[in-house]
Amino acid sequence: MESIAENSKPNATGKMTFLSRMETFAAAHRLSSKLLNDEENRKLFGKCNQSHGHNYKVIVTVRGQMNPISGMFMNIYKLQEYMQEAILEPLDHKNLDQDVDFFADVVSTTENLAIYIWRNLEKILPAGCLYKVKVYESDKNFIVYKGE
């Protein structure tokens, strides 16, 4: 299914719509900075300095003008495809520190994970439509990232 009716003009009323979708994935990591020694890492990151995993939940929000022909900005199934490619394929059931090149020199915090996801999505989504990435590492802890 097409994400938008590409050759049609936007709604004359200029109705901005926001579309969000949630996906989940499981990944392992260990919080550790190469700039610190073992003792400093243990002190800074505590129990998270040990290898452990999370069942992450990611909510991606895109925005755009509603198309008068389709009645939507983007087909939800197209957003699902984008998220599969940018998030699930590279991250699900992976060790972030060992399997994802981005984290070779970056601490695998949820903040940096949100940046990684944003950059991956930005490469494949229509230009300018990515609005927000929200990453839950647990039910109580999450990061919201709105770009650079």
PDB file of C-alpha atoms in Angstrom, residues 48-144:
ATOM      1  CA  CYS A  48      23.759  -1.810  34.797  1.00  0.00           C
ATOM      2  CA  ASN A  49      27.527  -2.206  34.360  1.00  0.00           C
ATOM      3  CA  GLN A  50      26.800  -5.949  34.117  1.00  0.00           C
ATOM      4  CA  SER A  51      25.392  -7.540  30.961  1.00  0.00           C
ATOM      5  CA  HIS A  52      21.600  -7.496  31.071  1.00  0.00           C
ATOM      6  CA  GLY A  53      18.645  -7.100  28.751  1.00  0.00           C
ATOM      7  CA  HIS A  54      15.439  -5.183  28.255  1.00  0.00           C
ATOM      8  CA  ASN A  55      12.184  -5.643  26.429  1.00  0.00           C
ATOM      9  CA  TYR A  56      12.210  -2.212  24.826  1.00  0.00           C
ATOM     10  CA  LYS A  57       9.056  -0.509  23.614  1.00  0.00           C
ATOM     11  CA  VAL A  58       9.448   2.137  20.898  1.00  0.00           C
ATOM     12  CA  ILE A  59       6.783   4.616  19.846  1.00  0.00           C
ATOM     13  CA  VAL A  60       7.500   6.487  16.629  1.00  0.00           C
ATOM     14  CA  THR A  61       5.458   9.558  15.700  1.00  0.00           C
ATOM     15  CA  VAL A  62       5.448  11.004  12.192  1.00  0.00           C
ATOM     16  CA  ARG A  63       3.613  14.079  10.970  1.00  0.00           C
ATOM     17  CA  GLY A  64       2.336  15.441   7.719  1.00  0.00           C
ATOM     18  CA  GLN A  65      -0.482  17.024   5.798  1.00  0.00           C
ATOM     19  CA  MET A  66      -3.546  14.826   5.450  1.00  0.00           C
ATOM     20  CA  ASN A  67      -4.141  13.809   1.856  1.00  0.00           C
ATOM     21  CA  PRO A  68      -7.719  14.535   0.696  1.00  0.00           C
ATOM     22  CA  ILE A  69      -7.815  11.469  -1.556  1.00  0.00           C
ATOM     23  CA  SER A  70      -6.695   8.867   0.990  1.00  0.00           C
ATOM     24  CA  GLY A  71      -7.882  10.710   4.103  1.00  0.00           C
ATOM     25  CA  MET A  72      -4.551  10.031   5.782  1.00  0.00           C
ATOM     26  CA  PHE A  73      -0.990  11.271   5.849  1.00  0.00           C
ATOM     27  CA  MET A  74       0.688   7.866   5.798  1.00  0.00           C
ATOM     28  CA  ASN A  75      -0.673   4.369   5.696  1.00  0.00           C
ATOM     29  CA  ILE A  76      -0.018   2.701   9.071  1.00  0.00           C
ATOM     30  CA  TYR A  77       1.252  -0.411   7.277  1.00  0.00           C
ATOM     31  CA  LYS A  78       3.928   1.668   5.555  1.00  0.00           C
ATOM     32  CA  LEU A  79       5.044   3.047   8.928  1.00  0.00           C
ATOM     33  CA  GLN A  80       5.180  -0.549  10.196  1.00  0.00           C
ATOM     34  CA  GLU A  81       7.503  -1.444   7.286  1.00  0.00           C
ATOM     35  CA  TYR A  82       9.769   1.513   8.029  1.00  0.00           C
ATOM     36  CA  MET A  83       9.972   0.534  11.709  1.00  0.00           C
ATOM     37  CA  GLN A  84      10.707  -3.091  10.825  1.00  0.00           C
ATOM     38  CA  GLU A  85      13.648  -2.013   8.674  1.00  0.00           C
ATOM     39  CA  ALA A  86      15.036   0.727  10.937  1.00  0.00           C
ATOM     40  CA  ILE A  87      14.413  -0.788  14.383  1.00  0.00           C
ATOM     41  CA  LEU A  88      13.501  -4.461  14.522  1.00  0.00           C
ATOM     42  CA  GLU A  89      15.885  -5.876  11.927  1.00  0.00           C
ATOM     43  CA  PRO A  90      19.042  -4.261  13.338  1.00  0.00           C
ATOM     44  CA  LEU A  91      18.136  -4.451  17.065  1.00  0.00           C
ATOM     45  CA  ASP A  92      15.781  -7.299  17.969  1.00  0.00           C
ATOM     46  CA  HIS A  93      17.471 -10.119  19.912  1.00  0.00           C
ATOM     47  CA  LYS A  94      20.874  -8.488  19.533  1.00  0.00           C
ATOM     48  CA  ASN A  95      23.616  -7.513  21.941  1.00  0.00           C
ATOM     49  CA  LEU A  96      23.757  -3.774  21.298  1.00  0.00           C
ATOM     50  CA  ASP A  97      27.410  -3.469  22.315  1.00  0.00           C
ATOM     51  CA  GLN A  98      28.608  -6.363  20.161  1.00  0.00           C
ATOM     52  CA  ASP A  99      26.199  -6.533  17.226  1.00  0.00           C
ATOM     53  CA  VAL A 100      25.406  -2.881  16.412  1.00  0.00           C
ATOM     54  CA  ASP A 101      28.324  -0.854  15.014  1.00  0.00           C
ATOM     55  CA  PHE A 102      26.899   2.435  16.304  1.00  0.00           C
ATOM     56  CA  PHE A 103      27.570   1.328  19.890  1.00  0.00           C
ATOM     57  CA  ALA A 104      31.238   0.418  19.320  1.00  0.00           C
ATOM     58  CA  ASP A 105      32.261   3.855  20.639  1.00  0.00           C
ATOM     59  CA  VAL A 106      28.996   5.048  22.208  1.00  0.00           C
ATOM     60  CA  VAL A 107      27.610   3.925  25.565  1.00  0.00           C
ATOM     61  CA  SER A 108      24.450   1.889  24.946  1.00  0.00           C
ATOM     62  CA  THR A 109      22.161   4.069  27.072  1.00  0.00           C
ATOM     63  CA  THR A 110      18.506   4.455  26.199  1.00  0.00           C
ATOM     64  CA  GLU A 111      19.300   8.051  25.199  1.00  0.00           C
ATOM     65  CA  ASN A 112      21.822   6.846  22.610  1.00  0.00           C
ATOM     66  CA  LEU A 113      19.450   4.086  21.505  1.00  0.00           C
ATOM     67  CA  ALA A 114      16.800   6.732  20.762  1.00  0.00           C
ATOM     68  CA  ILE A 115      19.345   8.691  18.693  1.00  0.00           C
ATOM     69  CA  TYR A 116      20.312   5.537  16.785  1.00  0.00           C
ATOM     70  CA  ILE A 117      16.660   4.774  16.020  1.00  0.00           C
ATOM     71  CA  TRP A 118      16.006   8.398  14.943  1.00  0.00           C
ATOM     72  CA  ARG A 119      18.960   8.357  12.544  1.00  0.00           C
ATOM     73  CA  ASN A 120      17.914   5.011  11.040  1.00  0.00           C
ATOM     74  CA  LEU A 121      14.351   6.186  10.522  1.00  0.00           C
ATOM     75  CA  GLU A 122      15.416   9.543   9.122  1.00  0.00           C
ATOM     76  CA  LYS A 123      17.325   7.732   6.343  1.00  0.00           C
ATOM     77  CA  ILE A 124      14.223   5.956   5.023  1.00  0.00           C
ATOM     78  CA  LEU A 125      11.154   8.020   5.953  1.00  0.00           C
ATOM     79  CA  PRO A 126       9.876  10.775   3.671  1.00  0.00           C
ATOM     80  CA  ALA A 127      11.909  13.919   4.375  1.00  0.00           C
ATOM     81  CA  GLY A 128      10.809  16.005   7.320  1.00  0.00           C
ATOM     82  CA  CYS A 129       8.013  13.774   8.604  1.00  0.00           C
ATOM     83  CA  LEU A 130       9.767  12.219  11.622  1.00  0.00           C
ATOM     84  CA  TYR A 131       8.498  14.020  14.713  1.00  0.00           C
ATOM     85  CA  LYS A 132       9.344  11.990  17.810  1.00  0.00           C
ATOM     86  CA  VAL A 133      10.919   8.744  19.002  1.00  0.00           C
ATOM     87  CA  LYS A 134       9.974   7.511  22.468  1.00  0.00           C
ATOM     88  CA  VAL A 135      11.910   4.538  23.871  1.00  0.00           C
ATOM     89  CA  TYR A 136      10.805   2.704  27.007  1.00  0.00           C
ATOM     90  CA  GLU A 137      13.463   0.578  28.667  1.00  0.00           C
ATOM     91  CA  SER A 138      10.932  -0.386  31.352  1.00  0.00           C
ATOM     92  CA  ASP A 139       7.371   0.496  32.303  1.00  0.00           C
ATOM     93  CA  LYS A 140       8.679   3.406  34.380  1.00  0.00           C
ATOM     94  CA  ASN A 141      11.719   4.666  32.447  1.00  0.00           C
ATOM     95  CA  PHE A 142      11.667   6.176  28.966  1.00  0.00           C
ATOM     96  CA  ILE A 143      13.417   8.698  26.754  1.00  0.00           C
ATOM     97  CA  VAL A 144      11.790  11.088  24.281  1.00  0.00           C
TER      98      VAL A 144
END
